Amino acid sequence: MGLPPPLLPAKLSLKQPDADAAKLARRSADWTAARGLKENGAIHVGRIESSNAGGLLVRFHSLMGFLPFPQLSPAHYCKEPHKTIHEIAEGMTNSLIKVKIIAADEGNRNLVFSEREATWAKFSKGIKVGDVYAGRVGLVEDYGAFVHLRFPDGLHHLTGLVHVSEVSWDLVRDVRDVLTEGQEVRVKVTEIDWQRSRIALSIKQLEEDPLLETLDKVIPQDDGSVGTDPSGVYNGIKIEPLPGLSDIFKELLLEEGIEDIRINRQGFEKRVVSQDLQLWLSNAVPVDRKFILLARAGRQVQEIQLTTTLDQEGIKKALQHVLERVP
């Protein structure tokens, strides 16, 4: 009596486990490659397979990764502002995209991409503090507004933050009263955080400080001099330091190289810039080792004469030391 026929062809029963093992090996190798790209920050060019409610599905060899919408370059929605993010995503399907890997967790099967990081790697090299850009306002929060910077190619590749304190010289209580999403603005780069891929921007620094514009108007100088009586009397009126200044003066006199401090003159602005005490070094050319500091709180402005052997950088450091000590 002969043997019964096999349930599966002999060749198929031998090759199926081999095929599964090869597939697993390839996926494991691709996870290793993904971790390597994450660690060295290399760029991956992947194909967008589809999208869902939260982002794009991007191919990485045998793996499928996820690119959340917040990790897209602002170039897409600035180029087509009339479209929703889902309409933009639908139009990107089957196209190639340059990304960086920001998460590669094989155990949790979590592979996450960022186009923003890839864009930062390319375009951040060309920016520096002091640069001025045209930009478009994006998300507006209580603490400030995000502005997308327009580059020479006409696209908005990078995004920076204009903190609420850098929106205007006027006192801004709600950023939304000044800036709205989609608004075109000019901004100045004030700081670049290379470690965290962040750019700090300012709108108000592209405008003249109203104090510098009106100081001599609100405090007339008949003869152009800035000297006063050593007692701190100006135009027959005893000048009382702004709240907090007296403590700063006492600490400044403890700094090496600071010889004398006195208030020259004061006046009042027409508008409130900030209720908090602000103190900074004027760009006025020093005469006989006498530098000018400006102090402002509310509408009140005071000009302070500082006699010192220090240069401007030394004065800045001394002020920094003092402000760290004075609450």
PDB file of N, CA, C and O in Angstrom, residues 1 7 13 31 64 77 84 104 134 252 275 278 284:
ATOM      1  N   MET A   1       0.858  -1.191   0.000  1.00  0.00           N
ATOM      2  CA  MET A   1       0.000   0.000   0.000  1.00  0.00           C
ATOM      3  C   MET A   1       0.891   1.237   0.000  1.00  0.00           C
ATOM      4  O   MET A   1       1.779   1.379   0.839  1.00  0.00           O
ATOM      5  N   LEU A   7       0.215  16.928   2.188  1.00  0.00           N
ATOM      6  CA  LEU A   7      -0.812  17.964   2.263  1.00  0.00           C
ATOM      7  C   LEU A   7      -0.424  19.206   1.481  1.00  0.00           C
ATOM      8  O   LEU A   7      -1.241  19.900   0.916  1.00  0.00           O
ATOM      9  N   SER A  13       6.446  24.005   1.225  1.00  0.00           N
ATOM     10  CA  SER A  13       6.545  23.856   2.669  1.00  0.00           C
ATOM     11  C   SER A  13       7.939  24.206   3.158  1.00  0.00           C
ATOM     12  O   SER A  13       8.117  24.618   4.289  1.00  0.00           O
ATOM     13  N   TRP A  31      15.116  48.746  10.490  1.00  0.00           N
ATOM     14  CA  TRP A  31      15.035  49.439  11.780  1.00  0.00           C
ATOM     15  C   TRP A  31      16.425  49.890  12.224  1.00  0.00           C
ATOM     16  O   TRP A  31      16.597  50.998  12.753  1.00  0.00           O
ATOM     17  N   MET A  64       6.926  51.546   7.233  1.00  0.00           N
ATOM     18  CA  MET A  64       6.070  52.696   7.006  1.00  0.00           C
ATOM     19  C   MET A  64       6.155  53.601   8.227  1.00  0.00           C
ATOM     20  O   MET A  64       5.926  53.163   9.355  1.00  0.00           O
ATOM     21  N   TYR A  77       1.744  75.148   3.455  1.00  0.00           N
ATOM     22  CA  TYR A  77       0.502  75.870   3.714  1.00  0.00           C
ATOM     23  C   TYR A  77       0.643  77.366   3.483  1.00  0.00           C
ATOM     24  O   TYR A  77      -0.362  78.061   3.327  1.00  0.00           O
ATOM     25  N   THR A  84      -7.077  73.560   3.117  1.00  0.00           N
ATOM     26  CA  THR A  84      -6.918  72.965   4.439  1.00  0.00           C
ATOM     27  C   THR A  84      -5.689  72.065   4.420  1.00  0.00           C
ATOM     28  O   THR A  84      -5.203  71.665   3.357  1.00  0.00           O
ATOM     29  N   ALA A 104      12.725  56.377  16.278  1.00  0.00           N
ATOM     30  CA  ALA A 104      12.861  55.059  15.638  1.00  0.00           C
ATOM     31  C   ALA A 104      12.868  53.999  16.732  1.00  0.00           C
ATOM     32  O   ALA A 104      13.919  53.564  17.187  1.00  0.00           O
ATOM     33  N   ALA A 134      10.998  89.213   5.371  1.00  0.00           N
ATOM     34  CA  ALA A 134       9.550  89.312   5.245  1.00  0.00           C
ATOM     35  C   ALA A 134       8.985  87.994   5.748  1.00  0.00           C
ATOM     36  O   ALA A 134       9.603  86.936   5.587  1.00  0.00           O
ATOM     37  N   LEU A 252      25.479  99.110  41.993  1.00  0.00           N
ATOM     38  CA  LEU A 252      26.404  99.514  40.924  1.00  0.00           C
ATOM     39  C   LEU A 252      27.659 100.161  41.494  1.00  0.00           C
ATOM     40  O   LEU A 252      28.770  99.951  40.987  1.00  0.00           O
ATOM     41  N   GLN A 275       4.943  98.897  32.284  1.00  0.00           N
ATOM     42  CA  GLN A 275       4.869  99.307  33.687  1.00  0.00           C
ATOM     43  C   GLN A 275       6.120  98.874  34.453  1.00  0.00           C
ATOM     44  O   GLN A 275       6.441  99.437  35.498  1.00  0.00           O
ATOM     45  N   GLN A 278      12.575  99.413  33.185  1.00  0.00           N
ATOM     46  CA  GLN A 278      13.492  99.021  32.117  1.00  0.00           C
ATOM     47  C   GLN A 278      14.730  99.899  32.204  1.00  0.00           C
ATOM     48  O   GLN A 278      14.635 101.102  32.405  1.00  0.00           O
ATOM     49  N   ALA A 284      24.590 107.110  23.205  1.00  0.00           N
ATOM     50  CA  ALA A 284      25.199 108.436  23.194  1.00  0.00           C
ATOM     51  C   ALA A 284      26.704 108.330  23.449  1.00  0.00           C
ATOM     52  O   ALA A 284      27.169 107.534  24.271  1.00  0.00           O
TER      53      ALA A 284
END
